[in-house]
Structures are given as structure tokens and as C-alpha cells.
Amino acid sequence: MERGICIFKIMDIKKLLTVDGGEQEDLFGLANKVRKEEVGENIYFRGIIEFANFCEKDCVYCGIRKSNENVERFWMGEEEIIECLRFIHNAGYGSVVLQSGELQNDKFKNFLLDVVGYIQKIYPDMGVTVSCGEFEYDYYKKLREAGAHRYLLRIETSSRSLFKKLHPDGDFETRYKCLLGLKELGYQVGTGIMTGLPGQTDEDLVEDLKFFLENDFDMYGLGPYVVHEDTPLVTENVKLEWEKNRSEIFNKTLNFIALMRIILKDVNIAAGTALDVFDPLGRMKALKAGANVVMPSVTPRMYRDKYLLYQNKPCIDEDAEKCKDCMYNKVSAAGFKPMLGVRGDSLHFKS
Ligand code: 5AD
């Protein structure tokens, strides 16, 4: 099957975003066929360490935005991170994701370089993904040289006008340039969007798919938008609409994942944690729709309720050990093979 949107008419794609029942089963069936052919039926694990919630950005949807004064800020120490890395290694996760808010100062940048350098030295086989936002090209280069293999930077939406509304202090072109720079530097590059954003249309989602296809990234992580009451995006009306459309947003996210698998083929697709806000088995449903990566949290329990990008985040009363067992069991029960002890690089990148 040829890679691309040309196999469908754009109209069909828009229609497919909202299918349910038997039609949705057909869509997932096709996505699974493509998954089996392109990437197999293994599910790869990445242990995610949310190591700091300081942020210089003011994205209007995000709970840890700079202006939210109700957040208790934290920045994990090196020893705490080393403990998490040991856990990841022993659990056999194969890859780590280092995530934080966006900080540009030298202290933060040097700290991150040190952490990546440490992983390279002590755990040379571990896949290292950084997800700490926008930096200048030269710093991405340094991180790459220090041992980072992958970078996750969601574009959040490919609609320039919606992007501007959601990121009053951000710039679409700058973020996009970061993604292109990361590709040039030889990272496996991951991006993604949020589905169900206030003001987002189905046409926007079709454009997002086109954006992914045209820019040819290696990995995708996406999830549904979830309200956070301490953010300017959430008015009474937005909250009501979101509550009313919950199941629609959830379904659309799954359909979007299935379409990504069908169109983008051999890429890695992570099942976003926010899906579990809508359904306790949300992430497993995403795997059944075509995703092939899960990112169980390794963040120490004491920090989890301080890293709330959105409300009702799952697993905040759990620790890394519990998340490991739970995820492993759920993935197996969903009929997939959890792959431990391997990095699980994007086959798309390799090819
Ligand atoms: N709902 C869902 N996802 C969110 N993110 C940030 N805020 C929210 C929210 N309110 C996502 C963004 C970001 C990722 C780390 O978390 O897509 O890139």
C-alpha cells in the first residue's frame, strides 16, 4: 500500500474522523493490518521522568504555564533522576523520556546536558528522548552530541491562526524551525497535536495529518485536550462544551490515531496519557487503534500532583513500580506483546 493521503479523498478523511460503531471497527481493522505489516505487534515502553515543572511559556491551555501561581514548582535533583534511571534500567524499559516545562537559562541547559551525558556513560544502550521544548539549534546540537537520540516537540496544531490563539507568547514558525533543525541534526523527531481543542475544526485535523505527511517525522505523540481550570482558556462555556463533547473528542482521537497509522505507516505512535482521563483503558484503546508505544510514568510520586498539565491526570497516586506492573498487565491483556529490554527505535527513521 502506498504511503500517503492520496489513497483517500480529503473528504473521506474528514468523514473518517467521526466514525463510530461498525465503521470505526473497520477503520481500526485497517490500521491494525497496516501496523502488523509495517511495525509488527510489539509495544515499546519508554519511562518518562517529568523532572521539572518550571516554565517560561504561557500556553493558554496548560496547567504549568508561567502565570499559574497555584502551582508549586519543583526541579528534581541529579540524585533523584539517577534513581529514576536505575528504575528504568531494571524495569527493562529500554528508553527514557526526559520531560519538563520550557526553560532557557544556562543553569537548566547545563543540567540537562549533564543528565544526558550521565545516561550515555552509565547506560549506553538506553534510548534517550528529550522533551523540554524550544531551544536554539546550537543547543540541540550539544544535546545530540551529549547522547540524546530523540526529541519530542509537539507542534500542538498546524493551524497558524489557532496556534497564535493558544500561544500568545509563542510563534509557529519558530517552533516549526526547531523541528526542522532537530531533523537536520539526526535526531529521531517526534511531534504531535492535541485533539478537541476549543476552536479546532475537523478541517484543521485533516491539515494536521497533511502536515505530518509532508514533513515526514519519525514519531508521534498525541492526546485529547483536557480542561485545566487554572488556565485562561477555560471559561464556563468551554468547560460545558468540553463536558458535553467528551465521548466525541475521545472517539475522534482514536480515529485520528488510526488514520495516522494508515497514512504514515512505519512511524512510532505513542498512546497519550490524557486518553485515560476519558476512559481508564483509553491508552489501550489507542494501541488497538494503531499506536505502538506507551510511556509509563517514572516520576516520583511526591512530584506527580505538581506536574498537572491538565485536570484529572491518571496515576498521580501511584509510584513507578505500580505503573510498571499496571502497564505491563494492561498491554498483555489487550493482546499485545510488551517489548522490554530493547530501545524500539522508529523503523521509519531507520529506513
Ligand atoms: N490537555 C491535554 N494535553 C495538554 N498538554 C498541555 N496541556 C494540556 C491539556 N490541557 C500537552 C501538550 C504538550 C504536552 C507535554 O502536554 O500537547 O506538548
Tab-separated table of C-alpha atoms and ligand atoms in Angstrom:
chain	number	residue	atom	x	y	z
A	1	MET	CA	0.000	0.000	0.000
A	2	GLU	CA	1.369	3.401	-0.896
A	3	ARG	CA	2.266	5.841	1.836
A	4	GLY	CA	0.120	8.906	1.724
A	5	ILE	CA	-3.136	10.717	1.845
A	6	CYS	CA	-3.732	10.128	-1.852
A	7	ILE	CA	-5.290	6.746	-1.028
A	8	PHE	CA	-8.254	8.624	0.402
A	9	LYS	CA	-10.062	11.659	-0.729
A	10	ILE	CA	-9.704	14.516	1.755
A	11	MET	CA	-13.486	14.427	2.186
A	12	ASP	CA	-13.255	10.803	3.224
A	13	ILE	CA	-10.630	11.560	5.813
A	14	LYS	CA	-12.775	14.247	7.357
A	15	LYS	CA	-15.673	11.819	7.487
A	16	LEU	CA	-13.485	9.086	8.955
A	17	LEU	CA	-12.570	11.336	11.888
A	18	THR	CA	-16.064	10.982	13.278
A	19	VAL	CA	-16.982	7.361	12.525
A	20	ASP	CA	-18.141	5.067	15.311
A	21	GLY	CA	-19.659	1.586	15.648
A	22	GLY	CA	-19.030	-0.791	12.766
A	23	GLU	CA	-17.366	1.819	10.584
A	24	GLN	CA	-14.916	2.587	13.351
A	25	GLU	CA	-14.162	-1.123	13.733
A	26	ASP	CA	-13.380	-1.245	10.021
A	27	LEU	CA	-11.078	1.748	10.355
A	28	PHE	CA	-9.245	0.180	13.293
A	29	GLY	CA	-9.098	-3.118	11.382
A	30	LEU	CA	-7.291	-1.431	8.513
A	31	ALA	CA	-4.980	0.441	10.910
A	32	ASN	CA	-4.079	-2.855	12.574
A	33	LYS	CA	-3.372	-4.510	9.276
A	34	VAL	CA	-1.004	-1.670	8.393
A	35	ARG	CA	0.579	-1.823	11.851
A	36	LYS	CA	1.194	-5.546	11.548
A	37	GLU	CA	2.791	-5.156	8.131
A	38	GLU	CA	4.838	-2.079	8.943
A	39	VAL	CA	5.920	-2.276	12.580
A	40	GLY	CA	4.658	-5.601	13.914
A	41	GLU	CA	2.631	-6.174	17.044
A	42	ASN	CA	5.160	-5.278	19.720
A	43	ILE	CA	4.535	-2.453	22.135
A	44	TYR	CA	7.588	-0.441	23.213
A	45	PHE	CA	7.989	1.142	26.631
A	46	ARG	CA	9.557	4.490	27.494
A	47	GLY	CA	9.915	5.505	31.125
A	48	ILE	CA	9.003	9.174	31.388
A	49	ILE	CA	10.618	11.363	34.046
A	50	GLU	CA	8.823	14.684	34.429
A	51	PHE	CA	11.789	16.269	36.156
A	52	ALA	CA	10.836	19.956	36.445
A	53	ASN	CA	7.645	21.983	36.162
A	54	PHE	CA	9.161	25.462	35.905
A	55	CYS	CA	8.073	27.038	32.644
A	56	GLU	CA	8.767	30.309	30.874
A	57	LYS	CA	5.863	29.881	28.475
A	58	ASP	CA	2.253	30.919	28.921
A	59	CYS	CA	0.335	28.481	26.713
A	60	VAL	CA	-3.317	29.197	27.500
A	61	TYR	CA	-4.326	25.530	27.857
A	62	CYS	CA	-1.527	24.247	30.064
A	63	GLY	CA	-1.691	23.845	33.828
A	64	ILE	CA	2.005	24.548	34.422
A	65	ARG	CA	2.064	27.788	32.389
A	66	LYS	CA	4.251	30.523	33.784
A	67	SER	CA	1.375	32.636	35.111
A	68	ASN	CA	-0.325	29.885	37.083
A	69	GLU	CA	0.540	30.866	40.618
A	70	ASN	CA	-1.268	27.890	42.130
A	71	VAL	CA	1.480	25.526	41.005
A	72	GLU	CA	4.158	24.530	43.473
A	73	ARG	CA	7.267	24.485	41.296
A	74	PHE	CA	9.875	21.713	41.509
A	75	TRP	CA	13.090	20.706	39.814
A	76	MET	CA	14.368	17.256	40.654
A	77	GLY	CA	17.943	16.880	41.812
A	78	GLU	CA	20.519	14.795	39.993
A	79	GLU	CA	20.392	12.043	42.620
A	80	GLU	CA	16.621	11.717	42.226
A	81	ILE	CA	16.951	11.465	38.466
A	82	ILE	CA	19.707	8.869	38.820
A	83	GLU	CA	17.340	6.825	40.986
A	84	CYS	CA	14.655	7.013	38.271
A	85	LEU	CA	17.169	5.950	35.623
A	86	ARG	CA	18.139	2.942	37.710
A	87	PHE	CA	14.466	2.024	37.892
A	88	ILE	CA	14.078	2.357	34.124
A	89	HIS	CA	17.122	0.199	33.547
A	90	ASN	CA	15.963	-2.509	35.974
A	91	ALA	CA	12.420	-2.432	34.610
A	92	GLY	CA	13.821	-3.075	31.125
A	93	TYR	CA	12.062	-0.098	29.592
A	94	GLY	CA	14.831	0.412	27.039
A	95	SER	CA	14.255	4.149	26.662
A	96	VAL	CA	13.864	7.200	28.850
A	97	VAL	CA	11.942	10.394	28.136
A	98	LEU	CA	13.191	13.472	29.989
A	99	GLN	CA	10.360	15.981	30.094
A	100	SER	CA	9.941	19.388	31.718
A	101	GLY	CA	8.471	22.835	31.216
A	102	GLU	CA	10.328	25.172	28.862
A	103	LEU	CA	13.342	26.908	30.423
A	104	GLN	CA	16.050	28.695	28.511
A	105	ASN	CA	18.562	29.638	31.200
A	106	ASP	CA	22.124	28.312	31.259
A	107	LYS	CA	21.735	26.565	34.587
A	108	PHE	CA	18.898	24.479	33.198
A	109	LYS	CA	20.620	23.844	29.888
A	110	ASN	CA	23.833	22.667	31.547
A	111	PHE	CA	21.886	20.500	33.965
A	112	LEU	CA	20.119	18.768	31.085
A	113	LEU	CA	23.392	18.250	29.225
A	114	ASP	CA	24.862	16.669	32.349
A	115	VAL	CA	21.895	14.305	32.744
A	116	VAL	CA	22.058	13.212	29.102
A	117	GLY	CA	25.845	12.775	29.373
A	118	TYR	CA	25.395	10.672	32.502
A	119	ILE	CA	22.911	8.358	30.751
A	120	GLN	CA	25.235	7.968	27.766
A	121	LYS	CA	28.066	6.987	30.102
A	122	ILE	CA	26.252	4.712	32.560
A	123	TYR	CA	23.504	3.259	30.345
A	124	PRO	CA	24.902	3.402	26.793
A	125	ASP	CA	22.167	1.118	25.461
A	126	MET	CA	19.284	3.212	26.750
A	127	GLY	CA	17.339	5.256	24.196
A	128	VAL	CA	17.361	8.901	25.267
A	129	THR	CA	14.473	11.176	24.369
A	130	VAL	CA	14.355	14.813	25.405
A	131	SER	CA	11.071	16.707	25.581
A	132	CYS	CA	11.907	20.115	27.042
A	133	GLY	CA	10.630	22.470	24.378
A	134	GLU	CA	12.178	25.064	22.114
A	135	PHE	CA	15.891	25.815	22.109
A	136	GLU	CA	18.300	27.305	19.625
A	137	TYR	CA	19.899	24.989	17.046
A	138	ASP	CA	23.316	25.018	18.699
A	139	TYR	CA	21.929	23.778	21.971
A	140	TYR	CA	20.037	20.949	20.246
A	141	LYS	CA	23.386	20.105	18.649
A	142	LYS	CA	25.090	19.951	22.031
A	143	LEU	CA	22.349	17.725	23.417
A	144	ARG	CA	22.666	15.427	20.430
A	145	GLU	CA	26.423	15.239	20.906
A	146	ALA	CA	25.935	14.531	24.613
A	147	GLY	CA	23.926	11.439	23.674
A	148	ALA	CA	20.256	12.338	23.050
A	149	HIS	CA	18.789	10.184	20.253
A	150	ARG	CA	15.279	11.514	20.028
A	151	TYR	CA	13.415	14.751	20.581
A	152	LEU	CA	9.714	15.247	21.179
A	153	LEU	CA	8.240	18.636	20.382
A	154	ARG	CA	4.549	18.752	19.679
A	155	ILE	CA	3.528	21.378	17.162
A	156	GLU	CA	0.191	21.298	19.073
A	157	THR	CA	-1.754	22.369	15.958
A	158	SER	CA	-0.656	23.032	12.393
A	159	SER	CA	-3.191	25.840	12.061
A	160	ARG	CA	-1.213	29.090	12.316
A	161	SER	CA	-4.238	31.040	13.492
A	162	LEU	CA	-5.229	28.543	16.190
A	163	PHE	CA	-1.575	28.272	17.255
A	164	LYS	CA	-1.432	32.039	17.781
A	165	LYS	CA	-4.585	31.983	19.929
A	166	LEU	CA	-3.231	29.176	22.096
A	167	HIS	CA	0.310	30.538	22.402
A	168	PRO	CA	0.150	34.300	22.934
A	169	ASP	CA	3.897	34.359	23.604
A	170	GLY	CA	4.774	31.692	21.036
A	171	ASP	CA	5.477	31.647	17.330
A	172	PHE	CA	4.519	28.860	14.952
A	173	GLU	CA	7.439	29.422	12.593
A	174	THR	CA	9.955	29.294	15.445
A	175	ARG	CA	8.564	26.007	16.720
A	176	TYR	CA	8.435	24.574	13.227
A	177	LYS	CA	12.032	25.642	12.627
A	178	CYS	CA	13.027	23.781	15.807
A	179	LEU	CA	11.536	20.592	14.357
A	180	LEU	CA	13.396	21.044	11.081
A	181	GLY	CA	16.662	21.732	12.927
A	182	LEU	CA	16.225	18.611	15.025
A	183	LYS	CA	15.765	16.560	11.867
A	184	GLU	CA	18.866	18.047	10.337
A	185	LEU	CA	20.842	17.125	13.458
A	186	GLY	CA	19.962	13.468	13.054
A	187	TYR	CA	17.503	13.121	15.908
A	188	GLN	CA	14.563	10.790	15.639
A	189	VAL	CA	11.996	13.553	15.732
A	190	GLY	CA	8.570	13.283	17.275
A	191	THR	CA	5.742	15.745	17.135
A	192	GLY	CA	2.010	15.743	17.690
A	193	ILE	CA	-1.084	17.729	18.407
A	194	MET	CA	-3.975	17.927	20.814
A	195	THR	CA	-7.373	16.890	19.531
A	196	GLY	CA	-10.570	18.550	20.714
A	197	LEU	CA	-9.016	21.958	21.305
A	198	PRO	CA	-11.545	24.762	21.623
A	199	GLY	CA	-11.769	26.394	18.203
A	200	GLN	CA	-10.275	23.413	16.347
A	201	THR	CA	-12.222	22.112	13.349
A	202	ASP	CA	-12.147	18.745	11.602
A	203	GLU	CA	-10.571	20.551	8.649
A	204	ASP	CA	-7.747	21.574	10.981
A	205	LEU	CA	-7.196	17.923	11.911
A	206	VAL	CA	-7.046	16.909	8.246
A	207	GLU	CA	-4.455	19.662	7.773
A	208	ASP	CA	-2.514	18.261	10.754
A	209	LEU	CA	-2.362	14.876	9.041
A	210	LYS	CA	-1.123	16.559	5.872
A	211	PHE	CA	1.454	18.487	7.889
A	212	PHE	CA	2.746	15.219	9.371
A	213	LEU	CA	2.916	13.546	5.994
A	214	GLU	CA	4.625	16.440	4.263
A	215	ASN	CA	7.233	16.864	6.988
A	216	ASP	CA	7.904	13.191	7.424
A	217	PHE	CA	8.568	12.867	11.158
A	218	ASP	CA	9.592	9.610	12.836
A	219	MET	CA	7.417	9.589	15.935
A	220	TYR	CA	4.088	10.986	17.008
A	221	GLY	CA	2.550	11.559	20.389
A	222	LEU	CA	-0.869	12.991	20.700
A	223	GLY	CA	-3.741	13.192	23.035
A	224	PRO	CA	-7.050	14.880	23.614
A	225	TYR	CA	-7.224	18.338	25.144
A	226	VAL	CA	-8.365	18.245	28.762
A	227	VAL	CA	-9.537	21.325	30.659
A	228	HIS	CA	-7.481	22.793	33.464
A	229	GLU	CA	-9.424	25.345	35.482
A	230	ASP	CA	-6.416	27.482	36.362
A	231	THR	CA	-5.900	28.455	32.727
A	232	PRO	CA	-7.319	31.364	30.714
A	233	LEU	CA	-8.661	29.046	28.022
A	234	VAL	CA	-11.247	27.601	30.356
A	235	THR	CA	-14.385	29.712	30.531
A	236	GLU	CA	-17.699	28.381	31.803
A	237	ASN	CA	-18.724	27.836	28.189
A	238	VAL	CA	-15.538	25.967	27.203
A	239	LYS	CA	-15.972	23.715	30.229
A	240	LEU	CA	-19.586	22.920	29.390
A	241	GLU	CA	-18.787	22.239	25.737
A	242	TRP	CA	-15.867	20.016	26.701
A	243	GLU	CA	-18.006	18.015	29.142
A	244	LYS	CA	-20.723	17.687	26.540
A	245	ASN	CA	-18.337	16.524	23.816
A	246	ARG	CA	-16.164	14.196	25.891
A	247	SER	CA	-17.034	10.981	24.098
A	248	GLU	CA	-16.830	12.676	20.712
A	249	ILE	CA	-13.340	14.023	21.488
A	250	PHE	CA	-12.218	10.605	22.709
A	251	ASN	CA	-13.516	8.848	19.603
A	252	LYS	CA	-12.023	11.415	17.301
A	253	THR	CA	-8.628	10.994	18.949
A	254	LEU	CA	-8.732	7.236	18.376
A	255	ASN	CA	-9.826	7.709	14.782
A	256	PHE	CA	-7.032	10.234	14.269
A	257	ILE	CA	-4.506	7.690	15.561
A	258	ALA	CA	-5.872	5.037	13.208
A	259	LEU	CA	-5.609	7.456	10.284
A	260	MET	CA	-2.041	8.324	11.265
A	261	ARG	CA	-1.110	4.646	11.241
A	262	ILE	CA	-2.778	4.075	7.870
A	263	ILE	CA	-1.256	7.162	6.271
A	264	LEU	CA	2.167	7.380	7.938
A	265	LYS	CA	2.807	3.629	8.145
A	266	ASP	CA	6.098	2.689	9.835
A	267	VAL	CA	6.326	5.530	12.359
A	268	ASN	CA	6.189	5.134	16.132
A	269	ILE	CA	2.955	6.387	17.669
A	270	ALA	CA	2.648	6.870	21.423
A	271	ALA	CA	-0.655	6.434	23.214
A	272	GLY	CA	-1.049	9.733	25.079
A	273	THR	CA	-1.698	9.587	28.822
A	274	ALA	CA	-4.528	12.139	28.540
A	275	LEU	CA	-6.643	9.427	26.867
A	276	ASP	CA	-7.023	7.760	30.261
A	277	VAL	CA	-8.910	10.823	31.530
A	278	PHE	CA	-11.751	9.804	29.207
A	279	ASP	CA	-11.631	6.056	29.759
A	280	PRO	CA	-9.487	4.006	32.197
A	281	LEU	CA	-8.495	1.872	29.209
A	282	GLY	CA	-8.011	4.874	26.924
A	283	ARG	CA	-4.373	4.173	26.157
A	284	MET	CA	-5.120	0.515	25.424
A	285	LYS	CA	-7.841	1.586	23.020
A	286	ALA	CA	-5.239	3.790	21.330
A	287	LEU	CA	-2.988	0.737	20.913
A	288	LYS	CA	-5.912	-1.097	19.357
A	289	ALA	CA	-6.388	1.869	17.004
A	290	GLY	CA	-2.762	1.707	15.809
A	291	ALA	CA	-0.407	3.189	18.434
A	292	ASN	CA	2.671	1.116	19.359
A	293	VAL	CA	4.381	2.974	22.214
A	294	VAL	CA	3.445	3.554	25.858
A	295	MET	CA	5.197	5.892	28.256
A	296	PRO	CA	4.625	4.758	31.841
A	297	SER	CA	5.487	7.429	34.377
A	298	VAL	CA	8.634	7.042	36.439
A	299	THR	CA	8.234	10.448	38.085
A	300	PRO	CA	8.488	10.069	41.885
A	301	ARG	CA	5.082	10.084	43.500
A	302	MET	CA	5.755	13.252	45.535
A	303	TYR	CA	6.048	15.305	42.329
A	304	ARG	CA	3.190	13.836	40.344
A	305	ASP	CA	0.439	16.150	41.588
A	306	LYS	CA	2.664	19.117	40.744
A	307	TYR	CA	3.005	18.169	37.094
A	308	LEU	CA	-0.609	18.632	36.128
A	309	LEU	CA	-0.754	19.880	32.553
A	310	TYR	CA	-4.468	19.087	32.723
A	311	GLN	CA	-7.002	18.072	35.347
A	312	ASN	CA	-7.707	14.511	36.474
A	313	LYS	CA	-4.340	13.266	35.277
A	314	PRO	CA	-4.188	9.498	35.856
A	315	CYS	CA	-1.731	7.651	38.097
A	316	ILE	CA	-0.867	10.599	40.354
A	317	ASP	CA	-1.327	8.469	43.480
A	318	GLU	CA	0.891	5.723	42.114
A	319	ASP	CA	4.602	5.093	42.020
A	320	ALA	CA	6.853	3.876	39.221
A	321	GLU	CA	6.660	0.237	40.345
A	322	LYS	CA	2.858	0.207	40.287
A	323	CYS	CA	2.757	1.956	36.884
A	324	LYS	CA	5.121	-0.662	35.521
A	325	ASP	CA	3.050	-3.653	36.640
A	326	CYS	CA	-0.193	-1.994	35.655
A	327	MET	CA	1.011	-1.041	32.183
A	328	TYR	CA	2.613	-4.389	31.530
A	329	ASN	CA	-0.567	-6.236	32.547
A	330	LYS	CA	-2.864	-3.949	30.610
A	331	VAL	CA	-0.785	-4.214	27.434
A	332	SER	CA	-0.725	-8.012	27.693
A	333	ALA	CA	-4.450	-8.178	28.453
A	334	ALA	CA	-5.122	-6.021	25.396
A	335	GLY	CA	-3.500	-8.786	23.337
A	336	PHE	CA	-0.144	-7.172	22.589
A	337	LYS	CA	3.403	-8.184	23.300
A	338	PRO	CA	5.173	-5.814	25.709
A	339	MET	CA	8.735	-5.437	24.484
A	340	LEU	CA	11.160	-4.965	27.319
A	341	GLY	CA	14.945	-4.687	27.075
A	342	VAL	CA	15.002	-3.064	23.633
A	343	ARG	CA	15.159	0.551	22.523
A	344	GLY	CA	12.408	0.260	19.945
A	345	ASP	CA	13.688	2.928	17.572
A	346	SER	CA	11.386	4.256	14.896
A	347	LEU	CA	11.602	1.987	11.860
A	348	HIS	CA	10.679	4.988	9.770
A	349	PHE	CA	13.854	6.737	10.935
A	350	LYS	CA	15.934	3.687	10.135
A	351	SER	CA	14.540	3.405	6.648
B	1	5AD	N1	-4.709	18.884	27.857
B	1	5AD	C1	-4.080	17.920	27.165
B	1	5AD	N2	-2.772	17.951	26.855
B	1	5AD	C2	-2.064	19.022	27.285
B	1	5AD	N3	-0.770	19.338	27.115
B	1	5AD	C3	-0.543	20.509	27.735
B	1	5AD	N4	-1.676	20.950	28.305
B	1	5AD	C4	-2.650	20.059	28.028
B	1	5AD	C5	-4.035	19.979	28.303
B	1	5AD	N5	-4.680	20.921	28.987
B	1	5AD	C6	0.138	18.557	26.269
B	1	5AD	C7	0.773	19.435	25.171
B	1	5AD	C8	2.254	19.317	25.458
B	1	5AD	C9	2.335	18.005	26.187
B	1	5AD	C10	3.565	17.819	27.007
B	1	5AD	O1	1.193	18.026	27.009
B	1	5AD	O2	0.458	18.865	23.918
B	1	5AD	O3	3.053	19.313	24.301
